Short mmCIF file of C-alpha atoms in Angstrom, two decimals:
data_model
loop_
_atom_site.label_atom_id
_atom_site.label_comp_id
_atom_site.label_asym_id
_atom_site.label_seq_id
_atom_site.Cartn_x
_atom_site.Cartn_y
_atom_site.Cartn_z
CA MET A 1038 0.00 0.00 0.00
CA LYS A 1039 1.45 3.38 -0.97
CA LYS A 1040 2.06 5.85 1.83
CA LEU A 1041 1.13 9.52 1.47
CA LEU A 1042 4.09 11.39 0.03
CA PHE A 1043 5.10 14.28 2.30
CA ILE A 1044 6.65 17.03 0.23
CA VAL A 1045 6.72 20.41 1.97
CA LEU A 1046 8.50 20.41 5.39
CA LEU A 1047 7.09 22.30 8.35
CA GLY A 1048 9.75 24.40 10.05
CA PHE A 1049 10.25 23.19 13.64
CA SER A 1050 13.02 25.62 14.59
CA GLY A 1051 15.11 24.78 17.63
CA ILE A 1052 13.67 21.31 18.06
CA LEU A 1053 16.99 19.50 18.18
CA ASP A 1054 18.34 21.70 21.02
CA ALA A 1055 15.26 21.41 23.27
CA GLN A 1056 14.35 18.69 25.77
CA ASN A 1057 11.64 16.66 24.03
CA TYR A 1058 9.00 14.43 25.58
CA GLN A 1059 6.37 12.04 24.27
CA ILE A 1060 3.27 11.46 26.37
CA THR A 1061 0.83 8.66 25.52
CA TYR A 1062 -2.81 8.96 26.63
CA GLN A 1063 -5.72 6.55 26.76
CA ARG A 1064 -9.47 7.14 27.06
CA SER A 1065 -11.83 5.56 29.57
CA SER A 1066 -15.53 5.87 30.27
CA ASN A 1067 -17.21 5.21 33.60
CA GLY A 1068 -14.03 3.65 34.94
CA THR A 1069 -13.49 1.25 32.01
CA VAL A 1070 -10.79 1.65 29.38
CA ILE A 1071 -12.37 2.02 25.92
CA GLU A 1072 -11.45 -0.99 23.79
CA GLY A 1073 -9.94 -0.68 20.31
CA GLN A 1074 -9.01 2.98 20.73
CA GLU A 1075 -6.12 4.73 19.03
CA PRO A 1076 -3.86 6.29 21.70
CA ILE A 1077 -3.47 10.05 21.75
CA ILE A 1078 0.18 11.10 21.42
CA VAL A 1079 1.58 14.44 22.55
CA GLU A 1080 5.14 15.32 21.51
CA THR A 1081 6.22 18.52 23.20
CA ASN A 1082 9.07 20.80 24.27
CA ALA A 1083 9.40 24.42 25.34
CA LEU A 1084 8.88 25.68 21.79
CA LEU A 1085 6.04 23.65 20.31
CA THR A 1086 3.61 20.80 20.85
CA LYS A 1087 2.32 18.22 18.41
CA VAL A 1088 -0.91 16.29 19.12
CA TYR A 1089 -2.09 13.30 17.07
CA ASN A 1090 -3.71 9.88 17.25
CA LYS A 1091 -1.37 6.93 16.82
CA THR A 1092 -2.82 4.89 13.97
CA LYS A 1093 -1.94 1.24 13.59
CA ASP A 1094 -1.59 1.36 9.82
CA VAL A 1095 -1.52 4.40 7.54
CA THR A 1096 -3.60 3.14 4.64
CA VAL A 1097 -6.32 4.51 2.43
CA SER A 1098 -8.95 3.15 4.81
CA SER A 1099 -7.47 5.08 7.75
CA TYR A 1100 -8.14 8.53 6.31
CA PRO A 1101 -8.91 11.19 7.38
CA GLN A 1102 -6.06 11.75 9.85
CA GLU A 1103 -5.64 14.88 11.94
CA PHE A 1104 -2.83 16.40 13.93
CA THR A 1105 -2.24 19.73 15.61
CA ILE A 1106 0.91 21.86 15.95
CA ILE A 1107 0.95 24.46 18.75
CA ASP A 1108 3.49 27.28 18.38
CA ARG A 1109 4.38 28.39 21.92
CA ALA A 1110 6.03 31.65 20.83
CA SER A 1111 2.93 33.02 19.07
CA THR A 1112 0.28 31.19 21.16
CA SER A 1113 -1.26 29.93 17.93
CA PHE A 1114 -1.90 26.54 16.42
CA GLN A 1115 -2.29 24.93 13.04
CA GLN A 1116 -4.77 22.11 12.53
CA PHE A 1117 -3.91 19.64 9.75
CA ALA A 1118 -6.10 17.01 8.10
CA ILE A 1119 -4.83 14.39 5.68
CA LEU A 1120 -7.96 13.69 3.66
CA SER A 1121 -6.55 11.15 1.20
CA MET A 1122 -3.33 9.82 -0.31
CA ASP A 1123 -2.93 13.00 -2.33
CA ARG A 1124 -4.71 15.75 -0.40
CA ALA A 1125 -4.11 17.53 2.90
CA ILE A 1126 -5.47 20.80 4.27
CA TYR A 1127 -4.74 23.03 7.23
CA MET A 1128 -6.11 26.05 9.05
CA LYS A 1129 -4.39 28.47 11.44
CA ASP A 1130 -5.91 29.82 14.66
CA SER A 1131 -4.24 32.70 16.51
CA THR A 1132 -6.98 33.55 19.04
CA THR A 1133 -8.52 30.43 20.62
CA LEU A 1134 -5.71 29.53 23.03
CA ALA A 1135 -5.53 33.04 24.50
CA LYS A 1136 -9.31 33.11 25.10
CA GLN A 1137 -9.40 29.98 27.25
CA SER A 1138 -10.13 30.68 30.92
CA PHE A 1139 -9.97 28.37 33.94
CA GLU A 1140 -10.83 28.23 37.61
CA TYR A 1141 -7.76 27.15 39.60
CA LEU A 1142 -8.53 24.82 42.49
CA PRO A 1143 -6.44 23.96 45.59
CA GLU A 1144 -6.42 20.15 45.21
CA THR A 1145 -3.33 18.25 44.14
CA LYS A 1146 -2.59 14.61 43.33
CA LYS A 1147 0.23 12.52 41.89
CA ILE A 1148 0.05 11.05 38.38
CA LEU A 1149 2.93 8.94 37.07
CA GLY A 1150 5.06 10.23 39.94
CA TYR A 1151 4.47 13.94 39.22
CA THR A 1152 2.57 16.29 41.55
CA CYS A 1153 -0.34 17.75 39.61
CA LYS A 1154 -2.47 20.84 40.24
CA LYS A 1155 -6.15 21.10 39.37
CA ALA A 1156 -8.06 23.49 37.11
CA LYS A 1157 -11.63 23.52 35.83
CA THR A 1158 -13.64 25.07 33.02
CA ILE A 1159 -17.12 24.72 31.52
CA VAL A 1160 -17.60 24.31 27.77
CA ASN A 1161 -21.06 23.92 26.22
CA SER A 1162 -22.52 22.88 29.61
CA ASN A 1163 -19.77 20.26 30.07
CA THR A 1164 -17.61 20.50 33.18
CA ILE A 1165 -13.98 19.64 32.36
CA GLU A 1166 -11.32 19.17 35.03
CA PHE A 1167 -7.57 19.21 34.34
CA TRP A 1168 -4.69 17.77 36.33
CA TYR A 1169 -1.41 19.34 35.20
CA THR A 1170 2.23 19.51 36.32
CA ASP A 1171 4.90 22.21 36.04
CA ALA A 1172 7.71 19.84 37.05
CA LEU A 1173 9.00 19.23 33.51
CA LYS A 1174 8.99 22.92 32.48
CA ILE A 1175 6.94 22.15 29.39
CA LYS A 1176 3.32 22.53 28.33
CA GLY A 1177 0.96 20.25 26.45
CA ALA A 1178 -2.44 18.58 26.54
CA PRO A 1179 -4.23 15.82 24.63
CA THR A 1180 -6.68 18.37 23.15
CA ILE A 1181 -6.55 22.05 22.22
CA LEU A 1182 -8.24 22.83 25.52
CA GLY A 1183 -5.78 23.34 28.36
CA GLN A 1184 -2.63 23.69 26.25
CA ASN A 1185 -1.31 26.65 28.28
CA LEU A 1186 -1.90 25.24 31.78
CA GLY A 1187 1.26 23.16 31.98
CA LEU A 1188 1.68 19.50 31.07
CA VAL A 1189 -1.85 18.09 31.42
CA LEU A 1190 -1.73 14.45 32.52
CA GLU A 1191 -5.45 13.92 33.02
CA MET A 1192 -8.69 15.44 31.71
CA VAL A 1193 -12.09 14.51 33.18
CA ARG A 1194 -15.32 15.46 31.44
CA ASN A 1195 -18.51 15.46 33.53
CA GLY A 1196 -16.93 13.09 35.99
CA ASN A 1197 -17.16 10.02 33.76
CA PHE A 1198 -15.06 10.42 30.60
CA VAL A 1199 -11.31 10.50 31.26
CA ILE A 1200 -8.25 11.04 29.08
CA SER A 1201 -5.22 10.05 31.14
CA ALA A 1202 -1.49 9.82 30.52
CA VAL A 1203 -0.10 6.28 30.73
CA THR A 1204 3.55 6.91 29.79
CA ILE A 1205 6.00 9.83 29.64
CA ASP A 1206 9.15 9.25 27.61
CA LYS A 1207 12.09 11.36 26.54
CA ILE A 1208 12.63 11.44 22.78
CA LYS A 1209 15.45 12.76 20.61
CA THR A 1210 13.30 15.06 18.51
CA ILE A 1211 9.73 15.91 17.59
CA ARG A 1212 9.16 14.34 14.23
CA SER A 1213 8.48 16.83 11.47
CA ASN A 1214 5.86 16.13 8.83
CA GLY A 1215 6.37 17.11 5.23
CA LEU A 1216 2.96 17.95 3.88
CA LYS A 1217 1.85 19.32 0.57
CA THR A 1218 -1.07 21.21 2.07
CA GLN A 1219 -3.78 23.65 1.11
CA LYS A 1220 -4.56 26.45 3.55
CA VAL A 1221 -8.29 26.99 4.15
CA ASP A 1222 -10.42 28.97 6.58
CA ALA A 1223 -11.75 27.32 9.74
CA LEU A 1224 -15.28 26.66 8.44
CA THR A 1225 -13.99 25.18 5.20
CA TYR A 1226 -11.60 22.99 7.17
CA LYS A 1227 -14.42 21.58 9.30
CA ASP A 1228 -16.63 21.06 6.26
CA LEU A 1229 -13.99 19.25 4.18
CA LEU A 1230 -12.94 17.12 7.14
CA TRP A 1231 -16.55 16.12 7.84
CA LYS A 1232 -17.26 15.26 4.21
CA SER A 1233 -14.09 13.16 3.96
CA ARG A 1234 -15.45 10.76 6.60
CA PHE A 1235 -18.09 9.29 4.27
CA ASN A 1236 -18.79 8.62 0.60
CA THR A 1237 -21.30 10.92 -1.08
CA ILE A 1238 -23.12 9.67 -4.19
CA PRO A 1239 -24.69 12.69 -5.93
CA ILE A 1240 -28.03 11.83 -7.52
CA PHE A 1241 -29.70 15.12 -8.54
CA LYS A 1242 -28.51 18.72 -8.35
CA ASP A 1243 -30.99 21.62 -8.59
CA GLN A 1244 -33.31 19.40 -10.64
CA VAL A 1245 -36.62 21.05 -11.58
CA ILE A 1246 -39.63 18.78 -11.05
CA ASN A 1247 -42.53 20.49 -12.77
CA PHE A 1248 -45.45 19.96 -15.13
CA SER A 1249 -44.64 21.18 -18.62
CA ASN A 1250 -44.61 19.92 -22.18
CA GLU A 1251 -41.22 21.61 -22.47
CA SER A 1252 -39.59 19.22 -19.97
CA LYS A 1253 -36.97 17.18 -21.82
CA SER A 1254 -34.57 14.35 -21.03
CA ASN A 1255 -30.82 14.67 -21.52
CA ASP A 1256 -27.88 12.27 -21.71
CA SER A 1257 -27.88 11.53 -17.98
CA ILE A 1258 -31.37 12.34 -16.65
CA LEU A 1259 -34.62 11.01 -18.10
CA ARG A 1260 -37.80 13.07 -17.59
CA PHE A 1261 -41.28 11.54 -17.63
CA ALA A 1262 -44.92 12.42 -16.93
CA ASN A 1263 -44.54 15.97 -18.26
CA GLY A 1264 -41.49 16.58 -16.09
CA THR A 1265 -42.90 15.42 -12.73
CA ILE A 1266 -40.49 12.46 -12.66
CA ALA A 1267 -36.71 12.47 -13.08
CA VAL A 1268 -34.73 9.21 -13.31
CA ARG A 1269 -31.05 8.42 -13.74
CA LYS A 1270 -28.78 5.38 -13.57
CA VAL A 1271 -26.37 5.37 -10.62
CA LYS A 1272 -23.42 3.08 -9.92
CA PHE A 1273 -22.90 2.21 -6.24
CA PRO A 1274 -19.69 0.82 -4.77
CA GLU A 1275 -19.59 -2.35 -2.71
CA ILE A 1276 -20.97 -1.42 0.70
CA LYS A 1277 -19.72 -3.19 3.79
CA ILE A 1278 -22.39 -4.91 5.87
CA GLY A 1279 -22.87 -2.79 8.98
CA SER A 1280 -22.42 0.48 7.08
CA GLN A 1281 -25.05 3.17 7.45
CA ILE A 1282 -26.67 4.65 4.37
CA PHE A 1283 -28.57 7.93 4.34
CA ALA A 1284 -30.75 9.54 1.68
CA ASP A 1285 -31.12 13.30 1.69
CA VAL A 1286 -33.31 15.52 -0.45
CA THR A 1287 -33.37 19.32 -0.40
CA GLU A 1288 -36.50 20.98 -1.82
CA GLN A 1289 -37.80 24.47 -2.46
CA SER A 1290 -40.71 25.82 -4.45
CA ASN A 1291 -39.95 26.98 -7.98
CA GLY A 1292 -43.51 28.19 -8.50
CA ASP A 1293 -45.89 25.64 -6.97
CA ALA A 1294 -47.55 26.93 -3.78
CA TYR A 1295 -49.07 23.65 -2.56
CA ASP A 1296 -48.11 20.71 -0.38
CA ARG A 1297 -47.39 17.74 -2.64
CA THR A 1298 -46.49 14.08 -2.33
CA GLY A 1299 -42.86 13.35 -3.15
CA SER A 1300 -41.03 10.07 -3.56
CA PHE A 1301 -37.32 9.26 -3.80
CA PHE A 1302 -37.29 5.72 -5.17
CA MET A 1303 -35.39 2.87 -6.77
CA ILE A 1304 -36.63 0.89 -9.78
CA PRO A 1305 -35.92 -2.85 -9.56
CA THR A 1306 -34.96 -4.28 -12.96
CA ASP A 1307 -34.38 -7.91 -11.96
CA LYS A 1308 -37.51 -9.22 -13.69
CA ALA A 1309 -38.72 -9.21 -17.31
CA LEU A 1310 -40.81 -6.04 -16.82
CA SER A 1311 -39.99 -2.97 -14.72
CA PHE A 1312 -41.52 0.35 -13.77
CA LEU A 1313 -39.01 1.92 -16.17
CA ASP A 1314 -40.82 0.16 -19.03
CA GLY A 1315 -44.02 1.82 -17.85
CA LEU A 1316 -42.34 5.21 -17.78
CA LYS A 1317 -41.11 4.77 -21.32
CA ASN A 1318 -44.16 3.07 -22.82
CA GLY A 1319 -47.06 4.26 -20.68
CA ALA A 1320 -48.73 3.17 -17.43
CA LYS A 1321 -51.11 0.84 -19.28
CA THR A 1322 -48.19 -1.43 -20.20
CA LEU A 1323 -47.64 -2.29 -16.52
CA PRO A 1324 -49.32 -5.27 -14.81
CA ILE A 1325 -52.90 -4.49 -13.77
CA TYR A 1326 -54.25 -5.07 -10.26
CA THR A 1327 -58.03 -5.25 -9.73
CA ASN A 1328 -60.04 -5.81 -6.58
CA GLY A 1329 -63.57 -5.84 -7.98
CA ASN A 1330 -64.37 -2.14 -7.66
CA GLY A 1331 -64.26 -1.58 -11.42
CA LYS A 1332 -60.93 0.25 -11.52
CA GLU A 1333 -57.58 -0.86 -12.88
CA TYR A 1334 -54.43 -0.08 -10.91
CA GLN A 1335 -51.21 -0.11 -12.94
CA GLY A 1336 -47.91 -1.42 -11.63
CA VAL A 1337 -48.75 -1.42 -7.91
CA VAL A 1338 -48.07 -5.05 -6.88
CA ALA A 1339 -45.36 -7.61 -7.54
CA THR A 1340 -46.03 -10.39 -10.03
CA GLU A 1341 -43.99 -13.27 -11.38
CA HIS A 1342 -42.51 -10.99 -14.04
CA TYR A 1343 -42.61 -7.55 -12.36
CA ASN A 1344 -41.43 -5.77 -9.20
CA PRO A 1345 -42.89 -2.39 -8.17
CA VAL A 1346 -40.70 0.56 -7.21
CA VAL A 1347 -39.03 0.57 -3.80
CA GLU A 1348 -39.46 3.88 -2.02
CA LEU A 1349 -36.22 5.00 -0.42
CA MET A 1350 -38.02 7.97 1.10
CA ARG A 1351 -41.59 9.36 1.07
CA PHE A 1352 -41.61 13.11 1.62
CA PHE A 1353 -44.07 15.99 1.40
CA THR A 1354 -43.38 19.47 0.13
CA PRO A 1355 -44.49 22.39 2.28
CA PHE A 1356 -46.63 25.25 1.06
CA GLY A 1357 -44.33 27.25 -1.22
CA VAL A 1358 -41.07 27.47 0.74
CA LYS A 1359 -38.62 30.01 -0.78
CA GLN A 1360 -40.78 31.04 -3.77
CA TYR A 1361 -43.48 32.54 -1.51
CA ASN A 1362 -41.30 33.80 1.33
CA TYR A 1363 -42.43 37.33 0.45
CA LEU A 1364 -45.77 36.55 2.17
CA GLU A 1365 -44.73 38.12 5.45
CA LEU A 1366 -46.18 37.45 8.88
CA LYS A 1367 -45.05 39.17 12.06
CA ASP A 1368 -42.41 37.21 14.00
CA LYS A 1369 -42.16 34.58 11.28
CA THR A 1370 -38.88 34.05 9.42
CA TRP A 1371 -39.46 31.52 6.64
CA ALA A 1372 -37.02 28.74 5.86
CA GLU A 1373 -35.05 28.96 2.60
CA ASN A 1374 -35.61 25.28 1.79
CA VAL A 1375 -36.53 21.98 3.41
CA LEU A 1376 -34.03 19.19 4.03
CA TYR A 1377 -35.35 15.64 4.25
CA ARG A 1378 -32.82 13.11 5.56
CA GLN A 1379 -33.46 9.47 6.37
CA ASP A 1380 -31.53 6.34 7.30
CA ILE A 1381 -32.04 3.73 4.55
CA SER A 1382 -29.41 1.22 5.76
CA ASP A 1383 -32.04 -1.54 5.73
CA LEU A 1384 -32.06 -1.35 1.91
CA LEU A 1385 -28.30 -1.92 1.55
CA PRO A 1386 -28.59 -5.15 -0.52
CA LEU A 1387 -30.51 -3.30 -3.25
CA LEU A 1388 -27.65 -0.82 -3.73
CA SER A 1389 -24.33 -2.43 -2.84
CA GLY A 1390 -22.09 -2.92 -5.89
CA LYS A 1391 -24.97 -2.39 -8.31
CA GLU A 1392 -25.90 -0.06 -11.11
CA VAL A 1393 -29.49 0.93 -10.44
CA TRP A 1394 -32.16 3.36 -11.60
CA ILE A 1395 -32.91 6.04 -9.00
CA GLY A 1396 -35.83 8.42 -9.45
CA ILE A 1397 -37.54 11.34 -7.80
CA ASN A 1398 -41.14 12.50 -8.21
CA ILE A 1399 -43.27 15.35 -6.93
CA GLY A 1400 -46.88 15.25 -8.08
CA ASN A 1401 -47.85 18.75 -9.25
CA TYR A 1402 -49.48 20.62 -12.12
CA ASP A 1403 -47.34 23.77 -11.97
CA LYS A 1404 -45.01 24.87 -14.77
CA GLY A 1405 -42.47 26.21 -12.25
CA GLY A 1406 -42.92 23.26 -9.94
CA HIS A 1407 -40.18 22.48 -7.44
CA LYS A 1408 -36.39 22.43 -7.36
CA VAL A 1409 -34.66 19.48 -5.69
CA SER A 1410 -31.19 18.15 -4.95
CA ALA A 1411 -30.61 14.60 -3.73
CA ASN A 1412 -27.66 12.57 -2.47
CA ILE A 1413 -27.03 9.19 -0.92
CA THR A 1414 -24.23 9.02 1.64
CA ILE A 1415 -22.43 5.86 2.79
CA HIS A 1416 -20.89 5.81 6.27
CA SER A 1417 -18.60 2.84 6.76
CA GLU A 1418 -17.74 3.46 10.40
CA GLY A 1419 -20.31 2.59 13.03
CA GLU A 1420 -22.79 -0.22 13.12
CA SER A 1421 -26.24 -0.29 11.58
CA LYS A 1422 -28.86 -2.34 13.37
CA ALA A 1423 -30.37 -3.32 10.03
CA GLN A 1424 -28.26 -6.00 8.34
CA PRO A 1425 -30.60 -7.83 5.98
CA THR A 1426 -29.48 -10.42 3.47
CA ARG A 1427 -32.57 -10.46 1.28
CA ILE A 1428 -35.24 -7.97 0.17
CA VAL A 1429 -38.51 -8.80 -1.59
CA PRO A 1430 -40.48 -5.83 -3.05
CA LEU A 1431 -44.25 -6.38 -2.69
CA PHE A 1432 -46.33 -3.28 -3.43
CA CYS A 1433 -46.41 0.48 -3.96
CA THR A 1434 -49.74 2.26 -4.51
CA ASN A 1435 -48.12 5.71 -4.53
CA ASN A 1436 -49.10 6.72 -8.08
CA ILE A 1437 -45.75 8.19 -9.05
CA MET A 1438 -46.99 8.39 -12.64
CA GLU A 1439 -50.09 10.36 -11.58
CA MET A 1440 -49.46 13.02 -14.23
CA ALA A 1441 -49.20 10.26 -16.88
CA GLY A 1442 -52.50 8.59 -16.01
CA GLN A 1443 -51.57 6.12 -13.26
CA GLU A 1444 -54.63 5.42 -11.10
CA TYR A 1445 -54.85 6.72 -7.52
CA GLY A 1446 -54.68 4.27 -4.60
CA THR A 1447 -58.43 3.94 -4.11
CA MET A 1448 -58.50 0.15 -3.90
CA PHE A 1449 -59.32 0.18 -0.18
CA ASN A 1450 -63.03 0.84 -0.67
CA ASN A 1451 -63.91 -2.84 -0.28
CA GLU A 1452 -62.94 -5.77 1.93
CA LYS A 1453 -60.29 -7.08 -0.45
CA GLY A 1454 -58.24 -3.89 -0.28
CA LEU A 1455 -54.77 -4.56 -1.62
CA GLU A 1456 -53.64 -8.16 -1.87
CA VAL A 1457 -50.37 -9.48 -3.25
CA SER A 1458 -49.19 -13.05 -3.72
CA PHE A 1459 -45.50 -13.87 -3.68
CA THR A 1460 -43.30 -16.95 -3.85
CA LEU A 1461 -40.18 -17.59 -1.79
CA ASP A 1462 -37.73 -19.96 -3.46
CA GLN A 1463 -36.09 -20.56 -0.08
CA PRO A 1464 -37.11 -19.95 3.56
CA MET A 1465 -36.73 -16.47 5.10
CA LYS A 1466 -36.14 -15.81 8.78
CA ASN A 1467 -36.74 -12.81 11.03
CA ILE A 1468 -38.84 -11.12 8.36
CA LYS A 1469 -39.97 -7.52 8.72
CA LEU A 1470 -42.36 -5.64 6.47
CA ARG A 1471 -40.96 -2.16 5.77
CA TYR A 1472 -44.27 -0.34 5.47
CA ILE A 1473 -44.92 3.29 4.47
CA THR A 1474 -48.49 4.61 4.58
CA THR A 1475 -50.14 8.02 4.12
CA GLY A 1476 -53.80 8.92 3.67
CA HIS A 1477 -55.01 11.55 1.20
CA GLY A 1478 -58.00 13.24 -0.29
CA GLY A 1479 -61.16 15.08 0.57
CA TRP A 1480 -61.50 18.09 2.79
CA GLU A 1481 -62.39 17.87 6.47
CA ASN A 1482 -64.13 14.51 5.97
CA GLY A 1483 -61.51 12.99 3.70
CA ASP A 1484 -59.01 10.36 4.80
CA GLU A 1485 -56.23 12.97 4.88
CA PHE A 1486 -57.86 14.43 7.98
CA VAL A 1487 -59.62 11.39 9.47
CA PRO A 1488 -57.70 8.65 11.33
CA LYS A 1489 -58.12 5.25 9.69
CA LYS A 1490 -56.82 1.88 10.87
CA ASN A 1491 -54.41 -0.03 8.62
CA THR A 1492 -54.62 -3.81 9.04
CA ILE A 1493 -52.03 -6.28 7.73
CA TYR A 1494 -52.93 -9.92 7.01
CA LEU A 1495 -50.37 -12.62 6.27
CA ASN A 1496 -51.67 -15.84 4.69
CA GLY A 1497 -55.21 -14.97 5.77
CA LYS A 1498 -54.38 -14.19 9.41
CA GLU A 1499 -54.45 -10.69 10.90
CA THR A 1500 -50.86 -9.91 11.85
CA PHE A 1501 -50.77 -6.22 12.71
CA GLY A 1502 -53.02 -3.20 12.92
CA PHE A 1503 -52.44 0.46 13.72
CA THR A 1504 -53.80 3.92 12.98
CA PRO A 1505 -51.20 6.14 11.25
CA TRP A 1506 -51.56 9.74 12.39
CA ARG A 1507 -49.34 12.86 12.72
CA GLN A 1508 -50.18 15.49 15.35
CA ASP A 1509 -46.98 17.53 15.11
CA CYS A 1510 -47.63 19.35 11.83
CA GLY A 1511 -47.68 22.77 13.49
CA SER A 1512 -43.98 22.28 14.27
CA TYR A 1513 -43.16 22.97 10.60
CA ARG A 1514 -45.01 26.28 10.18
CA LEU A 1515 -41.83 28.16 9.22
CA SER A 1516 -41.47 26.02 6.08
CA ASN A 1517 -45.00 26.90 4.91
CA PRO A 1518 -45.23 30.57 3.87
CA ALA A 1519 -48.16 30.00 1.45
CA SER A 1520 -50.23 27.91 3.87
CA GLY A 1521 -53.79 29.23 4.16
CA ASN A 1522 -54.93 30.77 7.44
CA PHE A 1523 -58.39 30.06 8.81
CA GLY A 1524 -60.87 31.88 11.03
CA ASN A 1525 -60.10 29.65 14.00
CA GLY A 1526 -56.50 30.90 14.14
CA LEU A 1527 -54.97 27.78 12.60
CA SER A 1528 -53.03 27.50 9.37
CA SER A 1529 -53.62 24.63 6.95
CA SER A 1530 -50.11 23.32 7.66
CA ASP A 1531 -50.99 23.05 11.38
CA TYR A 1532 -53.66 20.41 10.92
CA SER A 1533 -53.04 16.79 11.93
CA ARG A 1534 -52.99 14.35 9.03
CA SER A 1535 -52.90 10.66 8.18
CA ASN A 1536 -49.20 10.07 8.82
CA TRP A 1537 -47.76 13.11 7.07
CA CYS A 1538 -47.26 16.84 7.46
CA PRO A 1539 -46.40 19.50 4.86
CA GLY A 1540 -42.59 19.70 4.86
CA THR A 1541 -41.73 16.33 6.44
CA VAL A 1542 -40.58 12.78 5.76
CA THR A 1543 -42.96 9.91 6.50
CA ASN A 1544 -40.94 7.24 8.26
CA PRO A 1545 -41.48 3.57 7.45
CA ILE A 1546 -42.58 1.29 10.25
CA PHE A 1547 -41.21 -2.22 10.58
CA ILE A 1548 -43.74 -4.97 11.18
CA ASP A 1549 -42.42 -8.31 12.48
CA LEU A 1550 -43.69 -11.23 10.41
CA GLY A 1551 -41.48 -13.98 11.87
CA ASP A 1552 -40.17 -16.81 9.68
CA LEU A 1553 -41.68 -18.01 6.41
CA PRO A 1554 -41.02 -21.30 4.62
CA ALA A 1555 -40.31 -21.57 0.92
CA GLY A 1556 -43.44 -21.55 -1.22
CA ASN A 1557 -46.45 -19.37 -1.98
CA HIS A 1558 -47.71 -16.69 0.41
CA THR A 1559 -50.25 -13.87 0.43
CA LEU A 1560 -50.13 -10.49 2.14
CA LYS A 1561 -53.15 -8.19 2.33
CA VAL A 1562 -53.71 -4.62 3.55
CA THR A 1563 -57.16 -3.25 4.38
CA ILE A 1564 -58.10 0.33 5.28
CA PRO A 1565 -61.69 1.62 5.80
CA GLN A 1566 -61.40 4.18 2.99
CA GLY A 1567 -63.90 7.02 3.13
CA LEU A 1568 -66.64 7.55 0.52
CA PRO A 1569 -66.31 10.21 -2.21
CA GLU A 1570 -67.84 13.62 -1.51
CA GLY A 1571 -68.80 15.44 -4.69
CA GLY A 1572 -65.64 15.75 -6.74
CA SER A 1573 -63.40 14.78 -3.81
CA PHE A 1574 -62.26 11.24 -3.06
CA SER A 1575 -59.92 9.56 -0.61
CA SER A 1576 -56.90 7.39 -1.41
CA TRP A 1577 -53.97 5.74 0.34
CA ASN A 1578 -50.35 5.65 -0.73
CA ILE A 1579 -48.80 2.55 0.79
CA SER A 1580 -45.60 0.72 -0.06
CA GLY A 1581 -43.99 -2.37 1.36
CA VAL A 1582 -40.97 -4.62 1.02
CA LEU A 1583 -40.01 -7.73 2.97
CA ILE A 1584 -36.63 -7.61 4.67
CA GLY A 1585 -35.19 -10.77 6.18
CA GLU A 1586 -32.44 -13.34 6.36
#
């Protein structure tokens, strides 16, 4: 493995003539040493101090790496970050060290044979205590905090997290680091360091989702349903089991003033027919589901030769954020956009190492529509609780192709509701149904505003039932400048709804289904859908996939 080539030397003047020490620190929590940690190393003398983590192996996988150089003469420090094999950045701070203040306390104790004094400070409501010695005539600490006290041998945060020195050794010199570095400001440093800790897969950037005959596809992004759907092919790297995956979408109005259903989704293409075929050739070319109510529902359930879309995230636009921020109200400062961010680690097998079609849709009839950006980020460090080995798409009644004639999810007006049959070629264990549900339609008597129970049946037996309902919609008022205000003092965006609010994500729920043997199975969803009122009708957007071992 190639090591990072250090090119430009940092000038450590006078290092060879000074008495140099290396102090090694370890971390502990609640009295127990933290396992698997990288020791903190402080190399210091009267002129400068270097602080870094001792890594076991400097490889590509160990980036980013940080270290700090404190210049004692100028009371300043430089913070360095090695972001990759060929990139390093640094920032300089000349004020922070001088601003630190401490309360000096009378207690003393011995650490590693040295008599230590005590100091204390409070940072962001955290009480931090320092034990430091003047015996060696040098200064240093395992963090930026406390660098000018003396040689800090122990730091205690809130009485339970401790960084303590375990060895103090004399060394010949403080090792210099040759770095080809780029100087940046402090905010840019933090931003670049943060972004280097995970892999960002850009999906859409400032993509307009609108309704217009002028909406056209290009070489990388396909547009469908008069511009209300954008789709592109994305290549994902191999993703380590246990990684966390997040989807994020940023939205703002580009003309449309209303709250709309949005979907960030993946199109399975592992069977003979896919939703992409329906986008290209029309909704009527997709498999038809009927339940006896006289309507035909296109592409909503899995069949032997077809898998429906898998929703990565269901989101709802607010009333006109950004475009209508000129509608002023006293003591209200409107948001500039809405960020939707959701953990989708449970869907890892659908993405890892694959080239897949990813799409985004916002149902609207406005020529300006909405502007969106979307990314998927992969975080390899840390453990995800969701580690499935198999995913089976079952249904999605969210009519993503609404503006191209796909029928609304009104199949819940009879006892059959939505029913899907599926075949497992091998047994599945610890199965969960990843279920997203939102109710829509009507005015005050429609299912959008009336709680309705969702009931799940597996192989004819009722397995789970609950009433999806959101009562926190008023929390998002500042994202809804164009929301209508009523005589009772409420705004439209305040009202509770069937599992959604204008400007929010609707989280999936995970329904335990146990183990299933190989063979044929049936899953059914029933909802007591409300009756039409004049030109208004109720519908339900539900989607579900099986996740199991």
